[in-house]
């Protein structure tokens, strides 16, 4: 079975550019999570969706960040304009049922570097 | 103060030793996740538990929801267990800082 698929694996871009990270959850999973990991702050939940609807976006750092889930098999996390402090590894995860207390399956992450 | 505290931050063990990693949290949760992050960066969900104990191979996780404490145990540790182990409460998926485990042959 295919796991959670994230693209790109690595992204290097200059500050001010728009960055789009993509995630394909495991087929049949109802919940999708976006996380950010940095050395300073560790893992942080940015936003999560149930049945394609954003439920909790309180972790989204600021208006420069936006996330969408147009259908059950695809989600994007967009940063516009990007800043050097956005450099981090971004993980997407999905779980089978509509609750945070369900096991999550993680993608391999996107390592983002903003110069 | 982080709402999820892990101890120890770093742990070095000899192969075969019994390992215990602790996780304490200050807010109410209904379940707790234990994750393993490999040196390459990939994250694997080990356990999600809300009460009692769960076992998977050499790994055992216990939780006491009322005392707000969970432990992850590794029996007969092996160098391939070397990783960062992270706990997270399910209420807002707030993560501990992680415990870096190194098992030496």
Tab-separated table of C-alpha atoms in Angstrom:
chain	number	residue	atom	x	y	z
A	1	UNK	CA	0.000	0.000	0.000
A	2	UNK	CA	1.228	3.486	-0.797
A	3	UNK	CA	1.855	5.618	2.238
A	4	UNK	CA	1.425	9.360	2.569
A	5	UNK	CA	3.169	10.992	-0.374
A	6	UNK	CA	4.687	14.450	-0.104
A	7	UNK	CA	6.293	16.556	-2.797
A	8	UNK	CA	8.756	17.975	-3.309
A	9	UNK	CA	11.205	16.233	-0.965
A	10	UNK	CA	13.472	19.255	-0.983
A	11	UNK	CA	12.830	22.868	-1.915
A	12	UNK	CA	15.307	25.715	-1.957
A	13	UNK	CA	14.068	29.139	-2.912
A	14	UNK	CA	14.731	32.801	-2.303
A	15	UNK	CA	12.816	34.824	0.227
A	16	UNK	CA	9.747	36.482	-1.153
A	17	UNK	CA	8.912	33.601	-3.464
A	18	UNK	CA	5.730	31.584	-3.206
A	19	UNK	CA	6.199	28.014	-1.983
A	20	UNK	CA	3.649	25.227	-2.439
A	21	UNK	CA	3.991	21.919	-0.630
A	22	UNK	CA	1.826	18.991	-1.660
A	23	UNK	CA	0.446	15.967	0.111
A	24	UNK	CA	-1.466	12.888	-0.970
A	25	UNK	CA	-2.944	11.057	2.034
A	26	UNK	CA	-3.487	7.332	2.259
A	27	UNK	CA	-6.585	6.342	0.326
A	28	UNK	CA	-9.597	6.076	2.618
A	29	UNK	CA	-8.154	8.212	5.390
A	30	UNK	CA	-10.493	10.946	6.574
A	31	UNK	CA	-8.113	13.194	8.500
A	32	UNK	CA	-5.048	15.062	7.283
A	33	UNK	CA	-2.491	16.960	9.318
A	34	UNK	CA	0.256	19.420	8.421
A	35	UNK	CA	3.226	19.738	10.802
A	36	UNK	CA	6.400	21.798	10.870
A	37	UNK	CA	9.644	20.694	12.529
A	38	UNK	CA	12.529	22.986	13.418
A	39	UNK	CA	15.501	22.591	15.705
A	40	UNK	CA	14.286	25.420	17.924
A	41	UNK	CA	10.624	24.499	18.277
A	42	UNK	CA	10.501	20.784	17.496
A	43	UNK	CA	7.330	19.410	15.928
A	44	UNK	CA	4.301	21.697	15.745
A	45	UNK	CA	0.812	21.099	14.405
A	46	UNK	CA	-0.083	23.729	11.817
A	47	UNK	CA	-3.555	22.664	10.686
A	48	UNK	CA	-5.717	19.592	10.361
A	49	UNK	CA	-8.646	18.615	8.166
A	50	UNK	CA	-11.520	16.186	8.627
A	51	UNK	CA	-13.298	15.131	5.453
A	52	UNK	CA	-11.536	17.931	3.553
A	53	UNK	CA	-12.774	20.618	5.975
A	54	UNK	CA	-10.243	22.583	8.060
A	55	UNK	CA	-11.005	21.940	11.715
A	56	UNK	CA	-8.185	23.608	13.619
A	57	UNK	CA	-5.800	26.103	12.040
A	58	UNK	CA	-4.681	27.719	15.278
A	59	UNK	CA	-1.132	26.533	14.649
A	60	UNK	CA	-0.782	28.369	11.348
A	61	UNK	CA	1.863	30.972	12.135
A	62	UNK	CA	0.485	33.926	10.191
A	63	UNK	CA	-1.447	35.027	7.141
A	64	UNK	CA	1.430	34.129	4.869
A	65	UNK	CA	0.516	30.485	5.413
A	66	UNK	CA	-2.546	28.895	3.861
A	67	UNK	CA	-3.687	25.292	3.439
A	68	UNK	CA	-6.331	23.744	1.243
A	69	UNK	CA	-7.790	20.323	0.718
A	70	UNK	CA	-9.862	20.452	-2.477
A	71	UNK	CA	-10.592	16.714	-2.378
A	72	UNK	CA	-9.952	13.631	-0.281
A	73	UNK	CA	-6.743	12.757	-2.091
A	74	UNK	CA	-4.849	16.028	-2.178
A	75	UNK	CA	-3.806	18.895	0.064
A	76	UNK	CA	-1.502	21.876	-0.321
A	77	UNK	CA	0.328	24.102	2.117
A	78	UNK	CA	1.284	27.454	0.622
A	79	UNK	CA	3.623	30.120	1.926
A	80	UNK	CA	3.462	33.518	0.260
A	81	UNK	CA	5.723	35.414	0.582
A	82	UNK	CA	8.296	33.063	2.055
A	83	UNK	CA	10.850	34.192	4.651
A	84	UNK	CA	14.101	32.608	5.893
A	85	UNK	CA	12.448	31.779	9.240
A	86	UNK	CA	10.049	29.469	7.363
A	87	UNK	CA	12.954	27.099	6.724
A	88	UNK	CA	11.989	23.782	8.287
A	89	UNK	CA	10.886	20.257	7.514
A	90	UNK	CA	7.166	20.111	6.787
A	91	UNK	CA	5.381	16.828	7.391
A	92	UNK	CA	1.972	15.706	6.269
A	93	UNK	CA	0.171	12.885	8.060
A	94	UNK	CA	-3.167	11.159	7.655
A	95	UNK	CA	-5.340	8.991	9.848
A	96	UNK	CA	-8.277	6.728	9.265
A	97	UNK	CA	-10.991	8.345	11.343
A	98	UNK	CA	-12.161	11.796	12.268
A	99	UNK	CA	-10.384	12.207	15.552
A	100	UNK	CA	-6.963	13.204	16.707
A	101	UNK	CA	-6.771	10.157	18.949
A	102	UNK	CA	-6.172	7.874	16.018
A	103	UNK	CA	-2.794	6.548	14.822
A	104	UNK	CA	-1.282	8.789	12.187
A	105	UNK	CA	0.791	7.852	9.153
A	106	UNK	CA	3.483	10.336	8.236
A	107	UNK	CA	4.927	11.268	4.878
A	108	UNK	CA	8.674	11.567	4.404
A	109	UNK	CA	8.528	15.344	4.765
A	110	UNK	CA	9.562	18.301	2.629
A	111	UNK	CA	12.816	19.985	3.629
A	112	UNK	CA	12.333	23.679	2.860
A	113	UNK	CA	15.181	26.170	2.766
A	114	UNK	CA	14.447	29.851	2.227
A	115	UNK	CA	17.555	31.852	1.346
B	1	UNK	CA	6.734	25.871	30.006
B	2	UNK	CA	6.035	23.133	27.512
B	3	UNK	CA	2.831	21.306	28.319
B	4	UNK	CA	4.489	18.019	27.388
B	5	UNK	CA	7.756	17.160	29.107
B	6	UNK	CA	9.978	14.239	28.181
B	7	UNK	CA	12.876	12.755	30.064
B	8	UNK	CA	15.640	12.133	29.576
B	9	UNK	CA	16.547	14.427	26.676
B	10	UNK	CA	19.421	12.173	25.673
B	11	UNK	CA	20.035	8.552	26.515
B	12	UNK	CA	22.954	6.293	25.643
B	13	UNK	CA	22.689	2.587	26.324
B	14	UNK	CA	24.575	-0.599	25.610
B	15	UNK	CA	22.983	-3.178	23.384
B	16	UNK	CA	20.701	-5.439	25.393
B	17	UNK	CA	19.832	-2.902	28.072
B	18	UNK	CA	16.270	-2.144	29.157
B	19	UNK	CA	15.285	1.405	28.185
B	20	UNK	CA	12.651	3.671	29.728
B	21	UNK	CA	11.577	7.030	28.325
B	22	UNK	CA	9.095	9.136	30.261
B	23	UNK	CA	6.458	11.631	29.164
B	24	UNK	CA	4.468	13.921	31.442
B	25	UNK	CA	1.803	16.384	30.397
B	26	UNK	CA	0.077	19.205	32.199
B	27	UNK	CA	-3.200	19.424	30.302
B	28	UNK	CA	-6.011	16.921	30.048
B	29	UNK	CA	-5.866	14.543	27.130
B	30	UNK	CA	-7.818	11.492	26.081
B	31	UNK	CA	-4.938	9.717	24.359
B	32	UNK	CA	-1.215	9.982	23.815
B	33	UNK	CA	0.931	9.255	20.782
B	34	UNK	CA	4.436	7.832	20.788
B	35	UNK	CA	6.423	8.497	17.631
B	36	UNK	CA	9.832	7.347	16.455
B	37	UNK	CA	11.952	9.560	14.229
B	38	UNK	CA	14.791	7.792	12.456
B	39	UNK	CA	18.170	9.432	11.851
B	40	UNK	CA	17.089	9.963	8.243
B	41	UNK	CA	14.155	12.042	9.434
B	42	UNK	CA	11.209	9.741	8.759
B	43	UNK	CA	8.523	9.549	11.445
B	44	UNK	CA	6.711	6.388	12.425
B	45	UNK	CA	3.770	6.176	14.790
B	46	UNK	CA	4.579	3.533	17.406
B	47	UNK	CA	1.579	3.692	19.715
B	48	UNK	CA	-1.575	5.595	20.386
B	49	UNK	CA	-2.986	4.725	23.779
B	50	UNK	CA	-5.595	6.056	26.148
B	51	UNK	CA	-5.261	3.626	29.051
B	52	UNK	CA	-3.248	0.724	30.366
B	53	UNK	CA	-0.511	-0.821	28.319
B	54	UNK	CA	0.244	-1.711	24.713
B	55	UNK	CA	2.986	-3.990	23.422
B	56	UNK	CA	4.516	-4.325	19.985
B	57	UNK	CA	7.501	-6.588	19.734
B	58	UNK	CA	10.169	-5.298	22.125
B	59	UNK	CA	8.342	-2.020	22.686
B	60	UNK	CA	5.889	-1.468	25.521
B	61	UNK	CA	3.963	1.730	26.216
B	62	UNK	CA	2.042	2.471	29.385
B	63	UNK	CA	-0.138	5.365	30.362
B	64	UNK	CA	-1.890	6.668	33.442
B	65	UNK	CA	-4.317	9.308	32.198
B	66	UNK	CA	-5.213	10.503	35.722
B	67	UNK	CA	-1.578	10.970	36.718
B	68	UNK	CA	-0.812	12.512	33.309
B	69	UNK	CA	2.167	10.248	32.715
B	70	UNK	CA	3.249	7.762	30.087
B	71	UNK	CA	6.342	5.613	29.627
B	72	UNK	CA	7.882	3.903	26.643
B	73	UNK	CA	10.003	0.850	27.370
B	74	UNK	CA	12.348	-1.001	25.050
B	75	UNK	CA	13.455	-4.462	26.081
B	76	UNK	CA	16.707	-5.998	24.809
B	77	UNK	CA	17.689	-2.766	23.084
B	78	UNK	CA	19.503	-2.928	19.754
B	79	UNK	CA	21.525	-0.354	17.786
B	80	UNK	CA	18.676	-0.137	15.267
B	81	UNK	CA	16.524	1.303	18.058
B	82	UNK	CA	18.699	4.431	17.920
B	83	UNK	CA	16.290	7.249	17.084
B	84	UNK	CA	14.445	10.180	18.576
B	85	UNK	CA	11.302	9.195	20.466
B	86	UNK	CA	8.561	11.805	20.732
B	87	UNK	CA	5.320	11.843	22.685
B	88	UNK	CA	2.282	14.008	21.929
B	89	UNK	CA	-1.065	14.562	23.601
B	90	UNK	CA	-4.078	14.240	21.360
B	91	UNK	CA	-5.963	17.375	22.484
B	92	UNK	CA	-3.946	19.734	20.326
B	93	UNK	CA	-1.116	17.435	19.211
B	94	UNK	CA	1.375	19.326	21.359
B	95	UNK	CA	4.684	17.464	21.166
B	96	UNK	CA	7.418	16.794	23.646
B	97	UNK	CA	10.942	17.877	22.694
B	98	UNK	CA	11.917	14.272	22.101
B	99	UNK	CA	14.387	11.823	23.640
B	100	UNK	CA	17.448	11.026	21.553
B	101	UNK	CA	18.357	7.384	22.138
B	102	UNK	CA	21.681	5.923	21.090
B	103	UNK	CA	22.232	2.195	21.548
B	104	UNK	CA	25.851	1.127	21.235
B	105	UNK	CA	26.840	-2.378	20.112
